[in-house]
Coordinates of C-alpha atoms and ligand atoms in Angstrom, one line a residue:
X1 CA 0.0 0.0 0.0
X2 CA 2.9 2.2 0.5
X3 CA 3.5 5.2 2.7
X4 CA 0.8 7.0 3.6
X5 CA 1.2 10.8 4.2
X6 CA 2.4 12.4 7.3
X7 CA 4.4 14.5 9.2
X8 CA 7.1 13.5 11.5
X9 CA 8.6 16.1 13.4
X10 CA 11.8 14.7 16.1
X11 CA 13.0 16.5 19.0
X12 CA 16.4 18.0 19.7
X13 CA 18.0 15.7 21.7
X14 CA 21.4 14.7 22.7
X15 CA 21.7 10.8 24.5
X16 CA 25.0 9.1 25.6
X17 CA 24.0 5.7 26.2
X18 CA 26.5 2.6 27.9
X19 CA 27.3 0.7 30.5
X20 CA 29.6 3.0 32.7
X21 CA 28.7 6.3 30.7
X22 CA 27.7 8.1 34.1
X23 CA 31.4 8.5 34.5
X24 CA 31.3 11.5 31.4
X25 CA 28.2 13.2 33.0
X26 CA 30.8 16.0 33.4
X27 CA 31.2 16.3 29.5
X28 CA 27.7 16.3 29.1
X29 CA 27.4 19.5 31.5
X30 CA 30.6 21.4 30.4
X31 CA 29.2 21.1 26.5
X32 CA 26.1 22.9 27.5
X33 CA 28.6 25.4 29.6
X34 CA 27.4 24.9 33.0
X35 CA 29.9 25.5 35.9
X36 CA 27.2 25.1 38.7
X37 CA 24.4 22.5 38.6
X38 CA 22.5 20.6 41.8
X39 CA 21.5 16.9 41.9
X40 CA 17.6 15.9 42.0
X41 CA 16.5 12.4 43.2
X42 CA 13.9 10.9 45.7
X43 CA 14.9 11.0 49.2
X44 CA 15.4 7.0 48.8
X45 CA 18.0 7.3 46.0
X46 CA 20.2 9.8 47.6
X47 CA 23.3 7.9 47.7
X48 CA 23.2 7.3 44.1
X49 CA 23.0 11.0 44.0
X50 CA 26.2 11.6 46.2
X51 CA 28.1 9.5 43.5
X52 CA 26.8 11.5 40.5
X53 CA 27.9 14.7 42.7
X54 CA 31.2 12.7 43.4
X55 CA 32.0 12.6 39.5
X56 CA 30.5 16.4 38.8
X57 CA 33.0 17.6 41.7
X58 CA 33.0 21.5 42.3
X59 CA 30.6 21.5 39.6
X60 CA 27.9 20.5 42.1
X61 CA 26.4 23.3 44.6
X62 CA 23.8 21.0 45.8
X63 CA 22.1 17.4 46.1
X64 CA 18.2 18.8 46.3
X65 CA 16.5 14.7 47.5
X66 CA 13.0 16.1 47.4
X67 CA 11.5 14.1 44.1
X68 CA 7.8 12.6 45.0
X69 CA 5.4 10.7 43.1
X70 CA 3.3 13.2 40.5
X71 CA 5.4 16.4 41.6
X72 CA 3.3 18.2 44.0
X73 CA 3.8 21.8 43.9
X74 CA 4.8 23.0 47.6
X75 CA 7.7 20.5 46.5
X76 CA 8.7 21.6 42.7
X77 CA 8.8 25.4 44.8
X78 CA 10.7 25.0 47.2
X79 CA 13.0 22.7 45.1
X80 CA 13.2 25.8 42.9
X81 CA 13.8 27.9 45.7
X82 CA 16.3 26.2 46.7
X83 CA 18.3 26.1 43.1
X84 CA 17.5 29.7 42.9
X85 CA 19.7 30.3 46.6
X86 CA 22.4 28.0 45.5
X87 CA 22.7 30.3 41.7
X88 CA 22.8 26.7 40.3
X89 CA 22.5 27.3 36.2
X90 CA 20.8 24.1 36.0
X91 CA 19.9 20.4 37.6
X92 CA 20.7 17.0 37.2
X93 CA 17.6 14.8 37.4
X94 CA 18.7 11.0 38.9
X95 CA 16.0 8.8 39.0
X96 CA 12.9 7.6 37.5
X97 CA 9.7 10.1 36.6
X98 CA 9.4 11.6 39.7
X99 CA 13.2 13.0 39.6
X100 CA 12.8 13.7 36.0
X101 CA 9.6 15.3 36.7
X102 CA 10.9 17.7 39.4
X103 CA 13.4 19.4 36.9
X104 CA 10.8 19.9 34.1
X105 CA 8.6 21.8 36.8
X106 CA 11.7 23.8 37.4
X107 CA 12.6 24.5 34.3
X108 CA 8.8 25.4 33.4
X109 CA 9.6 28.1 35.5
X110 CA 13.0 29.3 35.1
X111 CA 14.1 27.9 32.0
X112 CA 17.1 26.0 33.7
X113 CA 18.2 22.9 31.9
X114 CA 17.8 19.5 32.9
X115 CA 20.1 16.8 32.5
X116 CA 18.5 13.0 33.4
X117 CA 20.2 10.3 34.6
X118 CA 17.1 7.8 34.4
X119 CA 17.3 4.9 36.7
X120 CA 13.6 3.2 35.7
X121 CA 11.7 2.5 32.4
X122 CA 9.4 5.4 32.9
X123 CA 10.7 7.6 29.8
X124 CA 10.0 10.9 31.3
X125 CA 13.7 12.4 30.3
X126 CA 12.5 11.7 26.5
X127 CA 9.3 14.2 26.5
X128 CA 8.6 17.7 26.6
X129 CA 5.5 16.5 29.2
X130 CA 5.1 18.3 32.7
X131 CA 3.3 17.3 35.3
X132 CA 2.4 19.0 38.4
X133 CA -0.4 18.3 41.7
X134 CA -1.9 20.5 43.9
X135 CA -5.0 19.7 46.1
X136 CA -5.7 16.2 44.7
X137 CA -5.5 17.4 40.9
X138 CA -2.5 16.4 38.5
X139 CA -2.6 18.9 35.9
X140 CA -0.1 18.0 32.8
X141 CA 0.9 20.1 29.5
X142 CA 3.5 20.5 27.0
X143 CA 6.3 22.6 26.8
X144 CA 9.8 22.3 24.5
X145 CA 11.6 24.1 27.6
X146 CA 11.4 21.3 29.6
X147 CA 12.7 18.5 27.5
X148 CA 15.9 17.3 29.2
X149 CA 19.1 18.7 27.0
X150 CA 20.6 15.6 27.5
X151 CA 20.2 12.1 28.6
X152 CA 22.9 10.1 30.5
X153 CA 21.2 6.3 30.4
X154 CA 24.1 4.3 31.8
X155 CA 22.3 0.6 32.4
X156 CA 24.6 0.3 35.6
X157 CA 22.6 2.7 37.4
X158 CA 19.3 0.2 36.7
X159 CA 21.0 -2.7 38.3
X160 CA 19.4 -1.4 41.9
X161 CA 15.9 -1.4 40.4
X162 CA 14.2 -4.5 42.1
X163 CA 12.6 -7.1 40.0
X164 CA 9.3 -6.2 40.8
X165 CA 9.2 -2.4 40.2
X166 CA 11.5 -3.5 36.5
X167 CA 8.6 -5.1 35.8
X168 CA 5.9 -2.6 36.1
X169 CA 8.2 0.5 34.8
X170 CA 8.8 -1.9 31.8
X171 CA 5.1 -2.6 31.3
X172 CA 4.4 1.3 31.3
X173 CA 7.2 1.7 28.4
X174 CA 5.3 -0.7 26.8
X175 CA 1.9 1.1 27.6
X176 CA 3.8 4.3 25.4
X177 CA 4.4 2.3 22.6
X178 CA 1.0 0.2 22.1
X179 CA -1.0 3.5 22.7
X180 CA 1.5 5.2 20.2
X181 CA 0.9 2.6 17.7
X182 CA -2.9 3.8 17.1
X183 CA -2.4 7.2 18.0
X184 CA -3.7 9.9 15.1
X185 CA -0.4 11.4 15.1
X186 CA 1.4 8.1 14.9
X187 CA 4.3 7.9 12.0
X188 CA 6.0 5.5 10.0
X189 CA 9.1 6.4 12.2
X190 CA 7.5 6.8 15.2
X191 CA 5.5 2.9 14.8
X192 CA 8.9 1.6 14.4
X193 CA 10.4 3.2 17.3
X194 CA 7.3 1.6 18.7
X195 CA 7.8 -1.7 17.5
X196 CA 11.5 -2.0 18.7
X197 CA 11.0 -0.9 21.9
X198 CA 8.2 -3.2 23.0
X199 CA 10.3 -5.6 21.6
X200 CA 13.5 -4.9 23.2
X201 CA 11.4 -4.6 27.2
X202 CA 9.3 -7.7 26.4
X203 CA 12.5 -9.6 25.7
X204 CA 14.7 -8.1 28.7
X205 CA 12.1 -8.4 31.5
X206 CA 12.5 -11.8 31.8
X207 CA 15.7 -12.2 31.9
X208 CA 16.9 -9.4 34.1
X209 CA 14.1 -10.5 36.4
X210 CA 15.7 -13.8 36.2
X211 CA 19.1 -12.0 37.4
X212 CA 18.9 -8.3 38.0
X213 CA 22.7 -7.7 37.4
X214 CA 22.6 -9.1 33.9
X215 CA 23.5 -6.2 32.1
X216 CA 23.4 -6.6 28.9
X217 CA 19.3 -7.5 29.7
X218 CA 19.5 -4.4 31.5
X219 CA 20.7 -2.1 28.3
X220 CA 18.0 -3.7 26.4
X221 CA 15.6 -3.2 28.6
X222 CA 17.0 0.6 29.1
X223 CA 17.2 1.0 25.0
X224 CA 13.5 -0.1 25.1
X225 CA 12.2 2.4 27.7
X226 CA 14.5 5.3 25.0
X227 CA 12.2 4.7 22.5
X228 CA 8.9 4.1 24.0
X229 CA 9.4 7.5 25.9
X230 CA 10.3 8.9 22.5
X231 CA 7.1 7.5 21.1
X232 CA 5.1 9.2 23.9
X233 CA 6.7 12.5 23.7
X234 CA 5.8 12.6 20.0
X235 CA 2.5 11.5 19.5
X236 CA -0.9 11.6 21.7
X237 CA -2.3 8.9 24.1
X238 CA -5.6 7.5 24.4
X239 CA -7.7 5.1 26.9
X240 CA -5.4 3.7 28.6
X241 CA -3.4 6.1 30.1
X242 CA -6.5 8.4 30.5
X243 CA -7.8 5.5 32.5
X244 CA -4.9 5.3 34.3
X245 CA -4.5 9.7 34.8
X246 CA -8.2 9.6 36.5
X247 CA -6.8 6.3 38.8
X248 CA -4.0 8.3 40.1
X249 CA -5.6 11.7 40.6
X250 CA -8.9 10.5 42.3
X251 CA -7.3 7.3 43.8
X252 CA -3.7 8.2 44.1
X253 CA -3.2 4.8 42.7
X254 CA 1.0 3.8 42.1
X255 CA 1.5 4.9 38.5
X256 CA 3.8 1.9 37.0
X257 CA 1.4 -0.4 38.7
X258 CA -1.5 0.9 37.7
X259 CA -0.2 0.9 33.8
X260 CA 0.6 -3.0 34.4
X261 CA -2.5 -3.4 35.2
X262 CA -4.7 -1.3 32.7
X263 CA -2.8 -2.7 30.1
X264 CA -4.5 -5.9 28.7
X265 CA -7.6 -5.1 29.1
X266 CA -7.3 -1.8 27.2
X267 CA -5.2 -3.9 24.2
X268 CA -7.8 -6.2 24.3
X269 CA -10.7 -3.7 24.1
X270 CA -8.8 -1.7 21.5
X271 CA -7.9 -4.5 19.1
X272 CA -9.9 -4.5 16.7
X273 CA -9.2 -1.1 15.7
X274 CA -5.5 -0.7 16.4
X275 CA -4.3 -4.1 15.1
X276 CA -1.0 -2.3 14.7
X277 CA -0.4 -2.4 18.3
X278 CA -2.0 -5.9 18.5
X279 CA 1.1 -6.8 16.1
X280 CA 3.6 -5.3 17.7
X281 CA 2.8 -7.3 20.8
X282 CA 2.6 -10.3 19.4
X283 CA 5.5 -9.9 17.6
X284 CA 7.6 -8.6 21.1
X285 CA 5.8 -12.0 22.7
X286 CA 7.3 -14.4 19.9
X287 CA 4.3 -15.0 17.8
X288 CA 1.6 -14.8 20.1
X289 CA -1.7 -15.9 18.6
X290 CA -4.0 -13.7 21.4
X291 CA -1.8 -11.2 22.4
X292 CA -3.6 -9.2 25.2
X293 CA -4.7 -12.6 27.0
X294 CA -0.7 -13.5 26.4
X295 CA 0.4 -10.2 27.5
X296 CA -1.4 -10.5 30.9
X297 CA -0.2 -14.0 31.1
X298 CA 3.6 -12.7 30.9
X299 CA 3.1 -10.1 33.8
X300 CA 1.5 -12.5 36.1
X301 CA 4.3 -15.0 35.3
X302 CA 6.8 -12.1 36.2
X303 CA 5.3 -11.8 39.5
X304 CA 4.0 -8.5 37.8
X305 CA 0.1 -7.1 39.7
X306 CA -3.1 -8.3 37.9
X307 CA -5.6 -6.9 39.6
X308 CA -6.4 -2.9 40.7
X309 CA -7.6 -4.5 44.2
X310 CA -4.7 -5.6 45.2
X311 CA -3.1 -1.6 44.5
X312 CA -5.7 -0.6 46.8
X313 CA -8.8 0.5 44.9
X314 CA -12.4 -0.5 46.2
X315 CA -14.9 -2.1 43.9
X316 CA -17.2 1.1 44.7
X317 CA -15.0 3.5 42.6
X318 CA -15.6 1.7 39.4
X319 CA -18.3 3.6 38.5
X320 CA -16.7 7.5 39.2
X321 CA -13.6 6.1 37.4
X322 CA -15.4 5.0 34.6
X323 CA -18.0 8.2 34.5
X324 CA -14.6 10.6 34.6
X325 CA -12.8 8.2 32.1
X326 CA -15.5 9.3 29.6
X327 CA -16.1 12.6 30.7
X328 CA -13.0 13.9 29.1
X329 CA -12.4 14.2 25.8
X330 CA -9.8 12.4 23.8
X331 CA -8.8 10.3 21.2
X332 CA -9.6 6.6 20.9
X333 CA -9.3 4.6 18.1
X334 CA -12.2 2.6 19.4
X335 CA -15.5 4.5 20.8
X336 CA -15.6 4.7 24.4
X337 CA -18.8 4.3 25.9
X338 CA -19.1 4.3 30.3
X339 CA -20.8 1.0 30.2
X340 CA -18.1 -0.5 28.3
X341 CA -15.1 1.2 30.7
X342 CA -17.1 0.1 34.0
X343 CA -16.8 -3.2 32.1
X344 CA -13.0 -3.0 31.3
X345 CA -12.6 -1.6 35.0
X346 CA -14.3 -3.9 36.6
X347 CA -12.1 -7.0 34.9
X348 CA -8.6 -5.4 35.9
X349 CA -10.2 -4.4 39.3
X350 CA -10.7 -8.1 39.8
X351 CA -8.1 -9.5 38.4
X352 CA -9.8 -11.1 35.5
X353 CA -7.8 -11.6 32.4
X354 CA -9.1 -9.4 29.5
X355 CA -11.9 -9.8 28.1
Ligands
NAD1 P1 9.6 7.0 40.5 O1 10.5 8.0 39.8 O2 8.6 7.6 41.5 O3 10.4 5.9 41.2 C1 9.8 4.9 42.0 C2 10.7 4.5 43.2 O4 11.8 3.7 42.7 C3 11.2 5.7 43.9 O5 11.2 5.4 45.3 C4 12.7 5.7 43.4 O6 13.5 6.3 44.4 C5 13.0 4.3 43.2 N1 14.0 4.0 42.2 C6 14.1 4.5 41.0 N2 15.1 4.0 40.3 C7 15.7 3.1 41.2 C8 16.9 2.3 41.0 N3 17.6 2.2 39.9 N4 17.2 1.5 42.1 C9 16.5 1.6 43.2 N5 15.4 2.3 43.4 C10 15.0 3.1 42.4 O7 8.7 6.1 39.5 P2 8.6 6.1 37.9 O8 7.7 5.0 37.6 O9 10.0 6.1 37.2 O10 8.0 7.5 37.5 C11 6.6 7.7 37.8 C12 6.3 9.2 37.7 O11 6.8 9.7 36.5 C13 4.8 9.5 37.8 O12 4.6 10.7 38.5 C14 4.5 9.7 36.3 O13 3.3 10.5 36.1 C15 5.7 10.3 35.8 N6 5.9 10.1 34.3 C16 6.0 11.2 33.6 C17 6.3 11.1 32.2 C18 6.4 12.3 31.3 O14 6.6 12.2 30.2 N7 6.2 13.5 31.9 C19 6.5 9.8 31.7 C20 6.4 8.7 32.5 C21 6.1 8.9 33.9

């Protein structure tokens, strides 16, 4: 059939990618002619953060350990604050999304460059997506000024990541790529970035699960999570992580988790019109002749959560989940009705496998 028309439009970005590569962070910062940057991470990863400010040296004013889940604001101000005393020109994000994420609500601000370090498969550092939540509401948007100017992904620094949350960050790569795939704004380019990169996690999920220091898994996997973020930065989402938005802002469900979960169902229930993602899948799962059914097979066998109830949701929030699911307005390749999303819901709230 050919190529159909489109246009593809990549963002700048700069990525130094390999085992050990943490050690030329400092290259990274002098070529964008910083002399004084601080350190982000969650207040769990801060001695991974005193080694990063180890290699920066004088370079470093600052390790700032104040990275939370969905970036509420009292947090991303007084992180900013706190750059603004130190006259830092810019931060280094270490971490997953939530590091990531507090640097793009500073640089929303100020304009100060990030640098990520990304230490999960959330692929944050590869979009110009903000996020930021104040009284119980996650509001998100776009803006070019705070897509990371350069990515450090050094697969050494995801050897700490336990199996279990390798599993569900991998699974929300994957969630990028599958909702990419039928996206309206999908490409040529970007459905093979897609492709690869489901590819690349489904393959290295089991094995670094199998041994979390195999690194060579571990660059695959990290390669994987590249592209998928890439796929989400450049195109828009639909169901599923909508689903997923309205069960961590009314909820304050665990993201990853809650992607792992939502996943299947919403493959399942958008197959028939987004069989490119259906492929791609099956594909990543070696030929698999019912891919969603497959896919949630693989999680559970990766000791991966099937059901919402176990994250902590009650069966009573089905309903306002599924009523503010539809509420909003969005694209779906497939239409979304509330019946049908109390449906889906109430499958993945159970633990059922899709339908
Ligand atoms: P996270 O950043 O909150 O990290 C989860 C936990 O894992 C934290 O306690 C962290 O300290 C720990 N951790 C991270 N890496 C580790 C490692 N290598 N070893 C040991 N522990 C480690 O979780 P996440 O899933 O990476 O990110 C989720 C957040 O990112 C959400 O708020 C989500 O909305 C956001 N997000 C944003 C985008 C975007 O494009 N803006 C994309 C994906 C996710």
């Amino acid at each position: 059939e050919g190529l159909q028309r489109f246009v593809h439009e990549a963002l700048p970005m700069r990525v130094r990618f390999g085992a050990g590569s943490v050690s030329e962070l400092p290259e990274e910062i002098d070529l964008l002619g910083l002399e004084r940057v601080v350190v982000l991470c969650s207040p769990e990863q801060t001695d991974t953060a005193e080694m990063v400010a180890g290699i920066l040296g004088d370079r470093c004013v600052g390790i700032l350990p104040h990275a939370r889940m969905h970036v509420p604001r009292d947090a991303a101000t007084d992180t900013r604050e706190s750059v603004e005393r130190g006259d830092a020109q810019g931060c280094v994000a270490v971490g997953g999304g939530s590091a990531v994420g507090l640097g793009k609500a500073i640089a929303l601000t100020t304009d100060l460059p990030v640098v990520a370090l990304p230490t999960t498969y959330a692929g944050s550092e590869m979009t110009p997506i903000w996020g930021l939540t104040e009284n119980g509401v996650k509001r998100t948007g776009r803006d070019r000024r705070v897509l990371p100017r350069a990515v450090v992904y050094d697969p050494e620094l995801t050897i700490s990541l336990p199996a279990a949350l390798s599993v569900v960050s991998g699974i929300n790569a994957v969630a990028h790529a599958v909702e990419g795939l039928y996206a309206p704004d999908s490409t040529p380019i970007l459905d093979l970035m897609a492709a690869e990169g489901t590819r690349a996690l489904l393959a290295s999920l089991p094995r670094l699960v199998e041994n979390g220091t195999d690194l060579s898994a571990r660059a695959e996997a990290l390669s994987g999570a590249w592209l998928c973020g890439a796929v989400l930065g450049a195109t828009t989402m639909s169901l599923h992580h909508k689903i997923c938005h309205v069960l961590g802002g009314m909820l304050d469900l665990p993201h990853a988790p809650t992607h792992t979960v939502v996943l299947p169902h919403v493959l399942a229930y958008n197959a028939p019109a987004g069989s490119r993602a259906v492929d791609a899948v099956a594909g990543a799962l070696g030929g698999s002749a019912r891919p969603p059914g497959d896919l949630w097979t693989f999680i559970g066998d990766l000791g991966g959560p099937r059901s919402l109830r176990e994250l902590g949701m009650n069966e009573g929030d089905v309903a306002a989940v599924a009523e503010a699911t539809v509420q909003q307005s969005y694209a779906n390749p497939r239409t979304v009705t509330t019946s049908e999303v109390g449906e889906l819901l109430h499958r993945a709230w159970s633990g059922a496998p899709p339908a």
